[in-house]
N, C-alpha and C. Protein backbone atom coordinates (compact mmCIF):
# COMPACT_ATOMS: atom_id res chain seq x y z
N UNK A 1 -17.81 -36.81 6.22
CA UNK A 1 -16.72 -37.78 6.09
C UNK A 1 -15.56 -37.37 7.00
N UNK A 2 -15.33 -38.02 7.82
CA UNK A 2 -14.09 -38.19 8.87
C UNK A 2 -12.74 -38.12 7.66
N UNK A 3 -11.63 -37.02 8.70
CA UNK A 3 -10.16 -37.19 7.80
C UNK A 3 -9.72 -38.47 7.94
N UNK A 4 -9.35 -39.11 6.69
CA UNK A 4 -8.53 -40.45 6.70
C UNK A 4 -7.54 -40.21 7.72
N UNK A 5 -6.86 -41.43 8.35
CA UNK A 5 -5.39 -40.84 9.29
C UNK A 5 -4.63 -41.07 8.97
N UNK A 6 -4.24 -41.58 7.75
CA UNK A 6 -2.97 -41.83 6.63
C UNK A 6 -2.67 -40.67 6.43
N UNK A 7 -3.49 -39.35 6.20
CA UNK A 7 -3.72 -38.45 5.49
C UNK A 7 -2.64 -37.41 5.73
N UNK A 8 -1.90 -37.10 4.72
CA UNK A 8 -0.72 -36.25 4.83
C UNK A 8 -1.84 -34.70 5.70
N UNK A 9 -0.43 -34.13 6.15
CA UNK A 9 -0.28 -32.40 6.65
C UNK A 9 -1.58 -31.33 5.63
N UNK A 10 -1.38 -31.68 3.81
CA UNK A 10 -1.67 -30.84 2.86
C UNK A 10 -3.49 -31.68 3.25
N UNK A 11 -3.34 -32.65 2.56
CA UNK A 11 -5.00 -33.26 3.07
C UNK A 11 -5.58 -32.85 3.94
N UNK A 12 -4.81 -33.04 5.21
CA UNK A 12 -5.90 -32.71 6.27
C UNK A 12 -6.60 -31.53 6.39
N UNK A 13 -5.55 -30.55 5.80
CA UNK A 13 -5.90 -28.95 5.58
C UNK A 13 -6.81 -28.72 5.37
N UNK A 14 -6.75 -29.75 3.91
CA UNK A 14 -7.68 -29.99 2.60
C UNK A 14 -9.05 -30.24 3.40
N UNK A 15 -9.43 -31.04 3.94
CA UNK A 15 -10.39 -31.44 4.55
C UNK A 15 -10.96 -30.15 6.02
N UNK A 16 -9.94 -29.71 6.34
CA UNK A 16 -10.57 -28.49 7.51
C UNK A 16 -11.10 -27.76 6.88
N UNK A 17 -10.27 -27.15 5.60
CA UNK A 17 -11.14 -26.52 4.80
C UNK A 17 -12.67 -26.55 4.53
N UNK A 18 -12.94 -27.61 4.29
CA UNK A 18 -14.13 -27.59 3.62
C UNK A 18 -15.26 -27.19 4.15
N UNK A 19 -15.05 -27.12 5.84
CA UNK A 19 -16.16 -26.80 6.03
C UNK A 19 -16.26 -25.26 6.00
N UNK A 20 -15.08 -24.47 6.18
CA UNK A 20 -14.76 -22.94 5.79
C UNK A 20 -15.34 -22.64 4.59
N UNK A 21 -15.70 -23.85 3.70
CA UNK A 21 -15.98 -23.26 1.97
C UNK A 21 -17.61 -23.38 2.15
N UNK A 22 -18.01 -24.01 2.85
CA UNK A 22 -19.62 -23.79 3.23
C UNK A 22 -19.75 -22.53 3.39
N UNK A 23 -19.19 -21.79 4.56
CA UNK A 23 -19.67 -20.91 5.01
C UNK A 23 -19.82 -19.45 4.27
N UNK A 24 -18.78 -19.73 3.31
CA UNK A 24 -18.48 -18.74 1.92
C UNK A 24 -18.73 -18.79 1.13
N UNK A 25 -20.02 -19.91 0.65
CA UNK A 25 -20.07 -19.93 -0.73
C UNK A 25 -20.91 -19.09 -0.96
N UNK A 26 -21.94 -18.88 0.15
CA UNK A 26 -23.08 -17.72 0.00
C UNK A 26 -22.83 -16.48 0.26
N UNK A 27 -21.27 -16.16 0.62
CA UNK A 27 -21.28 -14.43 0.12
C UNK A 27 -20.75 -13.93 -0.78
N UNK A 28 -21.17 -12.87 -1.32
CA UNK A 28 -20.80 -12.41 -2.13
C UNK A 28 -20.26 -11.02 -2.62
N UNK A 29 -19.89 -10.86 -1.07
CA UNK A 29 -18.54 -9.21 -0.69
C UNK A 29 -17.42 -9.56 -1.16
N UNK A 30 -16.95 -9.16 -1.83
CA UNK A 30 -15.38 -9.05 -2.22
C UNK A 30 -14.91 -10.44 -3.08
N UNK A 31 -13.51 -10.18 -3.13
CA UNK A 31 -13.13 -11.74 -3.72
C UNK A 31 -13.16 -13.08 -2.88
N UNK A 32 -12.99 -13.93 -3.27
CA UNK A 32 -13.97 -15.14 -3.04
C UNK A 32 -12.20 -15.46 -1.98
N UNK A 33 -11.26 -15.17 -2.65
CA UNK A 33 -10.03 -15.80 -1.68
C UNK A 33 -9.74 -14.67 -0.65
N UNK A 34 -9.84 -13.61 -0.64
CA UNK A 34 -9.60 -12.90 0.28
C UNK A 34 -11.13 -13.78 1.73
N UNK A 35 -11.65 -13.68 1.30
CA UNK A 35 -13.27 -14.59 2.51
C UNK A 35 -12.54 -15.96 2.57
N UNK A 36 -11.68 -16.31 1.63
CA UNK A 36 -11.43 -18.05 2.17
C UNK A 36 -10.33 -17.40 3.08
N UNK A 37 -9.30 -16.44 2.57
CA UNK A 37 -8.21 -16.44 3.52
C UNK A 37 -8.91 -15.84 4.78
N UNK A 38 -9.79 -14.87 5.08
CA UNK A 38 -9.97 -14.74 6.30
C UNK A 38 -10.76 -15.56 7.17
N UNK A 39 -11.59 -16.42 6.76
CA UNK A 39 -12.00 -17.84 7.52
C UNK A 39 -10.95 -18.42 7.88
N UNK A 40 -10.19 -18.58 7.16
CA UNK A 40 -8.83 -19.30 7.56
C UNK A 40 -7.99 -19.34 8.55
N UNK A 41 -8.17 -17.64 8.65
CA UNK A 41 -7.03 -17.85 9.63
C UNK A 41 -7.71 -16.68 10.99
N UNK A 42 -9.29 -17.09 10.98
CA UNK A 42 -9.68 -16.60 12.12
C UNK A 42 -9.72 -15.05 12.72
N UNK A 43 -9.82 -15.36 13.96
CA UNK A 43 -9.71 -13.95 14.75
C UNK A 43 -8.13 -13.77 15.52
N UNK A 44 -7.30 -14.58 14.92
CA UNK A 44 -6.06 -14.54 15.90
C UNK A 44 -5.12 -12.74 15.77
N UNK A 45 -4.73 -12.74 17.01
CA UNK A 45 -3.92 -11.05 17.15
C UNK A 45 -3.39 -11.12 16.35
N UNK A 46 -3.39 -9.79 15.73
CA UNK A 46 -1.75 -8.85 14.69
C UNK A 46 -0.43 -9.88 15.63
N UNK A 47 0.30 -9.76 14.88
CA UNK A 47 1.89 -9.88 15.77
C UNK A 47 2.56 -8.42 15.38
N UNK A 48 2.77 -7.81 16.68
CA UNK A 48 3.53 -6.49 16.93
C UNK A 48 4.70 -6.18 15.70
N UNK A 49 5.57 -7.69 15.61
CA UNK A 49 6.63 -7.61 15.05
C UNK A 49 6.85 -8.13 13.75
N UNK A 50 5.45 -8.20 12.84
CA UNK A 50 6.15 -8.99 11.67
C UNK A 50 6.17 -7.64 10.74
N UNK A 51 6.68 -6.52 10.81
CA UNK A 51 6.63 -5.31 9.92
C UNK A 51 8.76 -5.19 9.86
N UNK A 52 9.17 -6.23 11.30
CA UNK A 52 10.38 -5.81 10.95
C UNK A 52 11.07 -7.58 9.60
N UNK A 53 10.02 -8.56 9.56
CA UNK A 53 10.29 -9.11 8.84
C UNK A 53 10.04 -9.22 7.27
N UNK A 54 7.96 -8.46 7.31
CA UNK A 54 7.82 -8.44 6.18
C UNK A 54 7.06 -7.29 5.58
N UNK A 55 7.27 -6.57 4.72
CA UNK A 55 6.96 -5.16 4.28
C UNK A 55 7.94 -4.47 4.80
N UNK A 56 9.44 -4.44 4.61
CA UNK A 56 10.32 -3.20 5.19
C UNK A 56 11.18 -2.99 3.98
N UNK A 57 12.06 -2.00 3.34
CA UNK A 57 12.55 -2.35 2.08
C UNK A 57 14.39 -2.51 2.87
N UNK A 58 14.59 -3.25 3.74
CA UNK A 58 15.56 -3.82 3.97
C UNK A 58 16.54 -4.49 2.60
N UNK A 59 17.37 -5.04 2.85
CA UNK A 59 18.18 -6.04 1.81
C UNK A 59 17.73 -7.22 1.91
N UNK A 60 17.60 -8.11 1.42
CA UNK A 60 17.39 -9.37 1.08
C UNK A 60 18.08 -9.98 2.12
N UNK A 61 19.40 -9.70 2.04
CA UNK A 61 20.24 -10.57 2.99
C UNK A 61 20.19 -10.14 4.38
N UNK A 62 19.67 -8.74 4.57
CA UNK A 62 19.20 -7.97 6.11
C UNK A 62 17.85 -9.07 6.53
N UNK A 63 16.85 -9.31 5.56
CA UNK A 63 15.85 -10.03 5.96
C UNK A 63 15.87 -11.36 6.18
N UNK A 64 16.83 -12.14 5.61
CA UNK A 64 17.05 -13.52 5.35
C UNK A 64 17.86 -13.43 6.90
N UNK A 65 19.06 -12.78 7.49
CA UNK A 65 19.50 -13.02 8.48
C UNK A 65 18.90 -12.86 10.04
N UNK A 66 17.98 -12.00 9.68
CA UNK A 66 16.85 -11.73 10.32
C UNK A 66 16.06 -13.11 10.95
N UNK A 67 15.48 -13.22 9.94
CA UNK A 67 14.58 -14.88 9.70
C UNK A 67 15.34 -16.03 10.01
N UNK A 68 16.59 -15.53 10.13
CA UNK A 68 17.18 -16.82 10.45
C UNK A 68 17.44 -16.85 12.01
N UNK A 69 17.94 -15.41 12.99
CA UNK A 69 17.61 -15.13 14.22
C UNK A 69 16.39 -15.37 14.73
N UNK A 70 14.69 -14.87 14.06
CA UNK A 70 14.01 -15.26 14.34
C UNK A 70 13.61 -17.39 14.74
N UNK A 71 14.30 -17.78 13.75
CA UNK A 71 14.46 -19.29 13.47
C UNK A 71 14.87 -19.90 14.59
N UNK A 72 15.93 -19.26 14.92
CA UNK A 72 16.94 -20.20 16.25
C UNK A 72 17.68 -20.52 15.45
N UNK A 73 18.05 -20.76 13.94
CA UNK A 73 18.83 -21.00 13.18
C UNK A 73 20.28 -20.42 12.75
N UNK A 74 20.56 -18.97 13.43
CA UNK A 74 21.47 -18.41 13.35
C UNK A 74 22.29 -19.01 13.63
N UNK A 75 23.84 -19.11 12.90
CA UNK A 75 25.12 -19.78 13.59
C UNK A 75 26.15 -19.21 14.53
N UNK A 76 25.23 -19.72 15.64
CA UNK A 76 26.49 -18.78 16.37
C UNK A 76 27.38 -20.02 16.80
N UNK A 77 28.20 -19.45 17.68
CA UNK A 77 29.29 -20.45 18.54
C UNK A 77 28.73 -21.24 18.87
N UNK A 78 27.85 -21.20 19.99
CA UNK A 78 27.02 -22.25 20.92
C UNK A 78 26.23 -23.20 19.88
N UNK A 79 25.62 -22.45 18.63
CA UNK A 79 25.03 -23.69 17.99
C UNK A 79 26.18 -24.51 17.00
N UNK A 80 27.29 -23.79 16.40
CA UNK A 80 27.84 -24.57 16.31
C UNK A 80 28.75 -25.52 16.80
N UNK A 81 28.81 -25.39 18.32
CA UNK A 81 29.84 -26.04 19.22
C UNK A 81 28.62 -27.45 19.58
N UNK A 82 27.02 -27.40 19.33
CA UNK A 82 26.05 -28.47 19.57
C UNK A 82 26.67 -29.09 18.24
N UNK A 83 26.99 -28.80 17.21
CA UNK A 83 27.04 -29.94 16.27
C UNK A 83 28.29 -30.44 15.96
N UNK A 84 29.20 -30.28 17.25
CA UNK A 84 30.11 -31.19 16.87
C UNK A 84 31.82 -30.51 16.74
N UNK A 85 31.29 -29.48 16.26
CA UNK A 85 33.21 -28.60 16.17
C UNK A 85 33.38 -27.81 17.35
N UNK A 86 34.72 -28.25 17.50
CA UNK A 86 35.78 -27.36 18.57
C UNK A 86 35.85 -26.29 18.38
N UNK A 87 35.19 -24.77 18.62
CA UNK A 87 35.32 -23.63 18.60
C UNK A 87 35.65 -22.89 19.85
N UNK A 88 36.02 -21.32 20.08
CA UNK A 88 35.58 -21.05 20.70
C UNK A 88 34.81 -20.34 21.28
N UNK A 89 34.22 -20.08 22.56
CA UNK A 89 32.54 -19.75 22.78
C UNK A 89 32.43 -18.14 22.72
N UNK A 90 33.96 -17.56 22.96
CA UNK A 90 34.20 -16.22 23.42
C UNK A 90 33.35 -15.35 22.40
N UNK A 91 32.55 -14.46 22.45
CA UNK A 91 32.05 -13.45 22.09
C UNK A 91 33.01 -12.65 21.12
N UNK A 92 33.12 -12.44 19.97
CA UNK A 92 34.49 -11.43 19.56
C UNK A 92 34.00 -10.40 19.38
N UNK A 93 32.60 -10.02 19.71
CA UNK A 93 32.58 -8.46 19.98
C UNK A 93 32.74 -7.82 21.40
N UNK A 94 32.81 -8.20 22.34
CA UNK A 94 32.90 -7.93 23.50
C UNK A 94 34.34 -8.77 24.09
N UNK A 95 34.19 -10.07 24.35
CA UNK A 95 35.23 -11.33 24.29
C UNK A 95 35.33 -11.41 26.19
N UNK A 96 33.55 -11.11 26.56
CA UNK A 96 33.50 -11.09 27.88
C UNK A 96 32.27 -12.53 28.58
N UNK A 97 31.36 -12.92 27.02
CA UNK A 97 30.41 -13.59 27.34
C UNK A 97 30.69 -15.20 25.99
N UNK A 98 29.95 -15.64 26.61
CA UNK A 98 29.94 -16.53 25.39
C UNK A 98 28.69 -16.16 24.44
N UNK A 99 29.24 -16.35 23.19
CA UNK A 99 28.45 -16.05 21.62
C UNK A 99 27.02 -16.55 21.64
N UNK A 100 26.04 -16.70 22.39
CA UNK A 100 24.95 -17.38 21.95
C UNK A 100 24.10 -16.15 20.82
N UNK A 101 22.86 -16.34 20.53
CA UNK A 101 22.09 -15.56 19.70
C UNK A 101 21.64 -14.15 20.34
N UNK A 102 20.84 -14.67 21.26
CA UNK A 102 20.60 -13.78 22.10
C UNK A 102 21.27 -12.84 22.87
N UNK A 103 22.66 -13.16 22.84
CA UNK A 103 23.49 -12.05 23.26
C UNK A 103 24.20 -11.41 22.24
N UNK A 104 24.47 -12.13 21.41
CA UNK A 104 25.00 -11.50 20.16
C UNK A 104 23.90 -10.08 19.55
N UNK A 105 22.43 -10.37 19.75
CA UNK A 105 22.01 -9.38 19.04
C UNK A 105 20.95 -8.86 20.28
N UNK A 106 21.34 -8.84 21.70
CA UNK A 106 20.44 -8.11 23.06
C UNK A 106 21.40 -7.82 23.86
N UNK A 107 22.28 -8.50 24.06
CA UNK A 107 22.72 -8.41 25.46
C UNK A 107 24.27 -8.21 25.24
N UNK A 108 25.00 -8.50 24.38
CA UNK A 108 26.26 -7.96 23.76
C UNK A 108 26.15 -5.99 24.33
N UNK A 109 27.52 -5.82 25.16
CA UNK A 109 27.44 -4.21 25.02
C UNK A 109 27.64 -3.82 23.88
N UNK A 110 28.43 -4.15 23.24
CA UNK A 110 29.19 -3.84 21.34
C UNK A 110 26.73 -4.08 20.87
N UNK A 111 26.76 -4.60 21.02
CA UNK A 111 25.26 -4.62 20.20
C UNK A 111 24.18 -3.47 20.93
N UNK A 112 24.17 -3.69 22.16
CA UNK A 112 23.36 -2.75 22.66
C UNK A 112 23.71 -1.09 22.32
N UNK A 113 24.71 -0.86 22.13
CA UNK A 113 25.13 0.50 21.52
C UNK A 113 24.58 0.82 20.35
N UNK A 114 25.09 -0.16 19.24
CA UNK A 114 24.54 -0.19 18.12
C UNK A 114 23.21 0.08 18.04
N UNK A 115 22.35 -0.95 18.64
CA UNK A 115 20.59 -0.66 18.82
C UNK A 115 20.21 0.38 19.20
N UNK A 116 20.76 0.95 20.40
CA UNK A 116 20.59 2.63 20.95
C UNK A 116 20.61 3.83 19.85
N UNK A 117 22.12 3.34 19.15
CA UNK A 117 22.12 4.50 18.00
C UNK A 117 21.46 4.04 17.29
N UNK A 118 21.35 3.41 16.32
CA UNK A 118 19.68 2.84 15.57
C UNK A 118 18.88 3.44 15.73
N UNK A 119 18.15 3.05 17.11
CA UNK A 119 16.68 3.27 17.66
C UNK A 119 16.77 4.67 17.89
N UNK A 120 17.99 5.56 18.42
CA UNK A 120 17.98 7.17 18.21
C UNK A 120 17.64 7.84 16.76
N UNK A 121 18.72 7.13 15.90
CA UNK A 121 18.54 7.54 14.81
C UNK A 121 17.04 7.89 14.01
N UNK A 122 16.10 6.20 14.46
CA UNK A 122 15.02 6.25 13.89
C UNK A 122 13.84 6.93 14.45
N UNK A 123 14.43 7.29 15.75
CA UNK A 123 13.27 8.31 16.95
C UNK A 123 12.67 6.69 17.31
N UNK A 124 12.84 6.01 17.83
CA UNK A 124 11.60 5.07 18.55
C UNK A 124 12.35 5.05 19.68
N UNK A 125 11.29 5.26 20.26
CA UNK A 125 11.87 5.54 22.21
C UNK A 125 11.85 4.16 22.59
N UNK A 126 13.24 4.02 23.56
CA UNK A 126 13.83 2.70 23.94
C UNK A 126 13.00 2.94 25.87
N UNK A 127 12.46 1.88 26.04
CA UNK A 127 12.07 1.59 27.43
C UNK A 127 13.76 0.99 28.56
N UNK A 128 13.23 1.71 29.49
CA UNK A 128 14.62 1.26 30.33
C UNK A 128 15.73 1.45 30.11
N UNK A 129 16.93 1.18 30.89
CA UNK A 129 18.32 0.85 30.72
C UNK A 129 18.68 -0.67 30.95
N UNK A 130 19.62 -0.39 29.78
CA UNK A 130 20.28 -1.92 29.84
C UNK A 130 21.38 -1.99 31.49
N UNK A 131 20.72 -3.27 31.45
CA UNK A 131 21.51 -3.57 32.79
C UNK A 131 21.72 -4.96 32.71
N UNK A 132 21.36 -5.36 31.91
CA UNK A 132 21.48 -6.67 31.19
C UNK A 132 20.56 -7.18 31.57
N UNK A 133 19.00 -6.77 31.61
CA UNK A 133 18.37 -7.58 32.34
C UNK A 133 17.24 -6.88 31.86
N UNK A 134 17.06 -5.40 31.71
CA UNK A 134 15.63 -5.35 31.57
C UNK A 134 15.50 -4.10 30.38
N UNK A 135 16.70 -4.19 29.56
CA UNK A 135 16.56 -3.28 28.17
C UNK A 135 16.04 -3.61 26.97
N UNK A 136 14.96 -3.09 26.43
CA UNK A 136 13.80 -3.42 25.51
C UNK A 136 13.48 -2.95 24.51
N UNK A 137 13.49 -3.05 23.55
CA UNK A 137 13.47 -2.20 22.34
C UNK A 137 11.75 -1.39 22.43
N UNK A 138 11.50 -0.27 22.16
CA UNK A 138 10.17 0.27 22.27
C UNK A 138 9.40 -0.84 21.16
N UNK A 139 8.13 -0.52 20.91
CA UNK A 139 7.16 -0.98 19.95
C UNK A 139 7.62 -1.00 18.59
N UNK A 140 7.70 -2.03 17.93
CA UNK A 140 7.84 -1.66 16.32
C UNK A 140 6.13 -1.80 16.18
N UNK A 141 6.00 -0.82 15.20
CA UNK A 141 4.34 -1.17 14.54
C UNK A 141 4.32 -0.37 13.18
């Protein structure tokens, strides 16, 4: 049976599924959802970086602001100057660049210090010098 095309986001799932539940109904290693979740979601790579979002015993609000940088959702100047209010763009940790995300938490000198002592603190070796152009945080894993 073909997916209806009315068929909401959750349905269609519903329906990819099924043919994943064929292929599992005849084994019988382990729990039955751990074999649905790994049909599921294939052979796709680890991501390097989801250990700094999930499994770290951070704060709640360290992780939530996090997720929200990850998002594009962070409020900085620049996104709030797209929706409409008169701010201004100046950086107030530096007050040399304008506030976007990405400089606020890479390319800011006031931030890149911070990350240096961090990343000293925690021993993970930093690749390069910042030159504003090619400073990189080593591997999280």
């Amino acid at each position: 049976m073909d997916i209806p095309l009315q068929a909401g986001w959750m349905v269609r799932k519903m329906f990819e599924a099924r043919n994943t539940l064929v292929l599992i109904q005849n084994n019988t290693v382990g729990s039955l959802i751990k074999q649905i979740y790994l049909q599921l979601i294939g052979n796709n790579e680890r991501i390097s970086w989801k250990r700094l979002r999930f499994g770290n015993n951070a704060h709640p609000k360290a992780q939530f602001t996090l997720w929200l940088q990850m998002q594009g959702k962070f409020l900085t100047m620049d996104r709030i100057a797209s929706l409409g209010v008169n701010v201004d763009h100046a950086c107030n940790l530096c007050n040399s660049h304008n506030e976007t995300r990405n400089h606020i938490f890479m390319e800011c000198p006031y931030s890149v210090k911070i990350w240096e002592s961090v990343l000293k603190w925690m021993k993970v070796p930093v690749s390069g010098q910042h030159n504003g152009n090619n400073w990189r945080i080593g591997s999280f894993k």
